[in-house]
Coordinates of C-alpha atoms in Angstrom, one line a residue:
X5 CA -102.7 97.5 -2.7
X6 CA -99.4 99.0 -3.5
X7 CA -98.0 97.8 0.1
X8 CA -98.6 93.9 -1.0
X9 CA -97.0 94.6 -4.0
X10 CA -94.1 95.7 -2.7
X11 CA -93.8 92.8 0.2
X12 CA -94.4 90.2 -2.8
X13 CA -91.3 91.5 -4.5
X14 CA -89.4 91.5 -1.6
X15 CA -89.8 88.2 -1.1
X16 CA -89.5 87.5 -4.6
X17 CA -85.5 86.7 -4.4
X18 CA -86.5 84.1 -1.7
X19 CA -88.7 82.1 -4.4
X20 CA -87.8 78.7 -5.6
X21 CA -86.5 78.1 -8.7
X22 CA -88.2 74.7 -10.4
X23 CA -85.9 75.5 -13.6
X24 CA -82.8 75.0 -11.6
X25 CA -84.1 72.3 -9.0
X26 CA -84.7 70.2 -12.1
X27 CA -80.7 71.3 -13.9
X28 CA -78.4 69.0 -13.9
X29 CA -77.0 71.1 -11.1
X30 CA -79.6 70.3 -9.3
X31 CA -80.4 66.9 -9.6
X32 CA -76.6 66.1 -8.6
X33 CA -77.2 68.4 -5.6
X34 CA -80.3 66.7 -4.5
X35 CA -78.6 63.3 -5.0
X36 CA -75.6 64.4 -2.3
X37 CA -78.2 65.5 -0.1
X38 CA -81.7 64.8 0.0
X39 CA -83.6 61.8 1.0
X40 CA -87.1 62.5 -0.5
X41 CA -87.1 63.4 -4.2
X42 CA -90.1 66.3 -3.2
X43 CA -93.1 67.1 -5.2
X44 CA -93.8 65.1 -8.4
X45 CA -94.0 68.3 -10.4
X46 CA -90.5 69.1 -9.1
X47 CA -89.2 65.8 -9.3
X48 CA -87.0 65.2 -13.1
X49 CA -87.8 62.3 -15.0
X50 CA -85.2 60.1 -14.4
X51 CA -83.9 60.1 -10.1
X52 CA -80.4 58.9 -9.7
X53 CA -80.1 55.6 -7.7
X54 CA -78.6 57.3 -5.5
X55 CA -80.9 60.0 -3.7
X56 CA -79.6 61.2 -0.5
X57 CA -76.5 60.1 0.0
X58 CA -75.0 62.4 2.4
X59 CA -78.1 62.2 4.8
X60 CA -77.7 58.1 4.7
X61 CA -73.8 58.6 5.5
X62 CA -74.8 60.2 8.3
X63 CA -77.8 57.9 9.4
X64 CA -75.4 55.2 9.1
X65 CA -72.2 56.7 10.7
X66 CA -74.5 57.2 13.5
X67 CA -75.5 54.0 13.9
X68 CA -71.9 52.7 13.6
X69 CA -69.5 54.7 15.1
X70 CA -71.1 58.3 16.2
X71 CA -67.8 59.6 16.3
X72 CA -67.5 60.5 12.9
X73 CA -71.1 61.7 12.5
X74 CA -70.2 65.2 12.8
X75 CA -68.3 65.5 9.5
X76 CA -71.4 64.2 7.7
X77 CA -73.4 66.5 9.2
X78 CA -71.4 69.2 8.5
X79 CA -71.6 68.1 5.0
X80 CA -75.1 68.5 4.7
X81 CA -75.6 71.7 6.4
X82 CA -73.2 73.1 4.0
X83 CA -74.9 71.0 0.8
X84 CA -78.3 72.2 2.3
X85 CA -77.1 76.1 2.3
X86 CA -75.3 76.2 -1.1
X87 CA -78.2 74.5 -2.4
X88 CA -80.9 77.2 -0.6
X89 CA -78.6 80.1 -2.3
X90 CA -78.4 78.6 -5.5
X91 CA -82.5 77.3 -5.5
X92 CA -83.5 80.7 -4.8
X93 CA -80.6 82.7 -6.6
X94 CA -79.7 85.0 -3.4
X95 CA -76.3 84.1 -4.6
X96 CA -76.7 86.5 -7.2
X97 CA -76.9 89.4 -4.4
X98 CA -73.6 88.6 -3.2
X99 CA -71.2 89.6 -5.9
X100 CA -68.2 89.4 -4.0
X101 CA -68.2 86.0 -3.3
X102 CA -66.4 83.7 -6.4
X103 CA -69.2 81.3 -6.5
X104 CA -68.0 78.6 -8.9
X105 CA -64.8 78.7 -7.0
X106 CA -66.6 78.0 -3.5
X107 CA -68.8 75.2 -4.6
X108 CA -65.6 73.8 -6.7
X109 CA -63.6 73.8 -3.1
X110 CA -67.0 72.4 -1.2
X111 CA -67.1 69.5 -3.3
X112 CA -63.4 69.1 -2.8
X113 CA -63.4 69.4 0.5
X114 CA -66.3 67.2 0.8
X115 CA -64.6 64.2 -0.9
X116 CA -61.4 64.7 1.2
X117 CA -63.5 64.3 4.4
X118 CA -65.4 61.4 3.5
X119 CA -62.3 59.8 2.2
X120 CA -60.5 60.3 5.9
X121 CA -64.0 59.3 7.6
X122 CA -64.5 56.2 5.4
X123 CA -61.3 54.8 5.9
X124 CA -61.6 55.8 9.4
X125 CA -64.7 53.8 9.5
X126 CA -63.8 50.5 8.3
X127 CA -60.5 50.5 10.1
X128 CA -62.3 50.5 13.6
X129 CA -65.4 48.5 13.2
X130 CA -66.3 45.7 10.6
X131 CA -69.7 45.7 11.7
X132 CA -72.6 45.7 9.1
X133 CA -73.4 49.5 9.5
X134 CA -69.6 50.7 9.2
X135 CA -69.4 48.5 6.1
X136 CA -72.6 49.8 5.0
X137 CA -71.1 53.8 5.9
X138 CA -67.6 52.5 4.2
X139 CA -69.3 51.5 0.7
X140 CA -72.0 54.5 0.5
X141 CA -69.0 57.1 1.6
X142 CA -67.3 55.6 -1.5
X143 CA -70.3 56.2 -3.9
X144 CA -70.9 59.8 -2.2
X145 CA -67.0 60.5 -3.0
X146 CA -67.3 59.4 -6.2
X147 CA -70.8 62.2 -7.1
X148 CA -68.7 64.8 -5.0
X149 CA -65.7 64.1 -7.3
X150 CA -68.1 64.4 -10.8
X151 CA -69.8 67.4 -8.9
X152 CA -66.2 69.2 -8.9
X153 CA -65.7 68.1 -12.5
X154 CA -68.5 69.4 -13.8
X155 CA -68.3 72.7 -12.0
X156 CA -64.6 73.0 -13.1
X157 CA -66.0 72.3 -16.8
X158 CA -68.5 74.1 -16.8
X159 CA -67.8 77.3 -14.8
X160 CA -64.1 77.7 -14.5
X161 CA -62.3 75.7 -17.0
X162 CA -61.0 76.9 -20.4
X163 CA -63.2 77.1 -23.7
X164 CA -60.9 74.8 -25.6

């Protein structure tokens, strides 16, 4: 009996949190990365339009020009794992790491690379999925860019 308690509260940190799946935070995070909006019980009232963005950069860079599908993919792995951290709070074990700061500079670093690839995009091809990529890359730059402002608010800026 006491052995199952214990392996339940080790596995406790590794829990998903429905409180901050259904944030703001959250929702925004969901909207850069995921496709399928989950569970209806996790799912907020209100979707963005915009639900997956990052993933359908990436489904449509490949079908473009696959040459630039590695920065979107790169994108998501590193949306997917911030988000993991932050669902589950195992960021809160790792004290060293400034974690305002970090997800500030991922969604920085974000829009910079889907501003280069973009651009990069529509200069090679004009075909209907490079267009496609071109104008969804725009709208993903534009959540990463309110992302970074609302992080910068909210975690790191003055309380003026």
């Amino acid at each position: 009996m006491g052995e199952h308690d214990e392996a339940a509260g080790g596995l406790q940190g590794f829990a998903l949190d429905k409180d901050f799946l259904r944030s703001p935070k959250g929702v925004l995070m969901g909207a850069e990365l995921v496709t399928d909006p989950g569970p209806p019980e996790l799912t907020p009232a209100a979707l963005p339009p915009f639900q997956g963005l990052c993933f359908l950069v990436f489904l449509l860079l490949t079908a473009s020009i696959s040459a630039y599908m590695g920065a979107a993919l790169l994108e998501v792995l590193v949306t997917l794992a911030f988000l993991g951290l932050r669902a589950t709070h195992y960021y809160e074990r790792l004290t060293r790491v400034n974690w305002p700061c970090l997800d500030f500079l991922r969604c920085i670093s974000a829009a910079i690379v889907f501003i280069v690839v973009a651009f990069a995009v529509i200069a090679a091809s004009h075909a209907g999925s490079a267009v496609s990529a071109f104008v969804f890359s725009l709208i993903l730059i534009a959540v990463f860019c309110f992302d970074a402002y609302k992080t910068y608010r909210a975690e790191m800026g003055s309380d003026q």
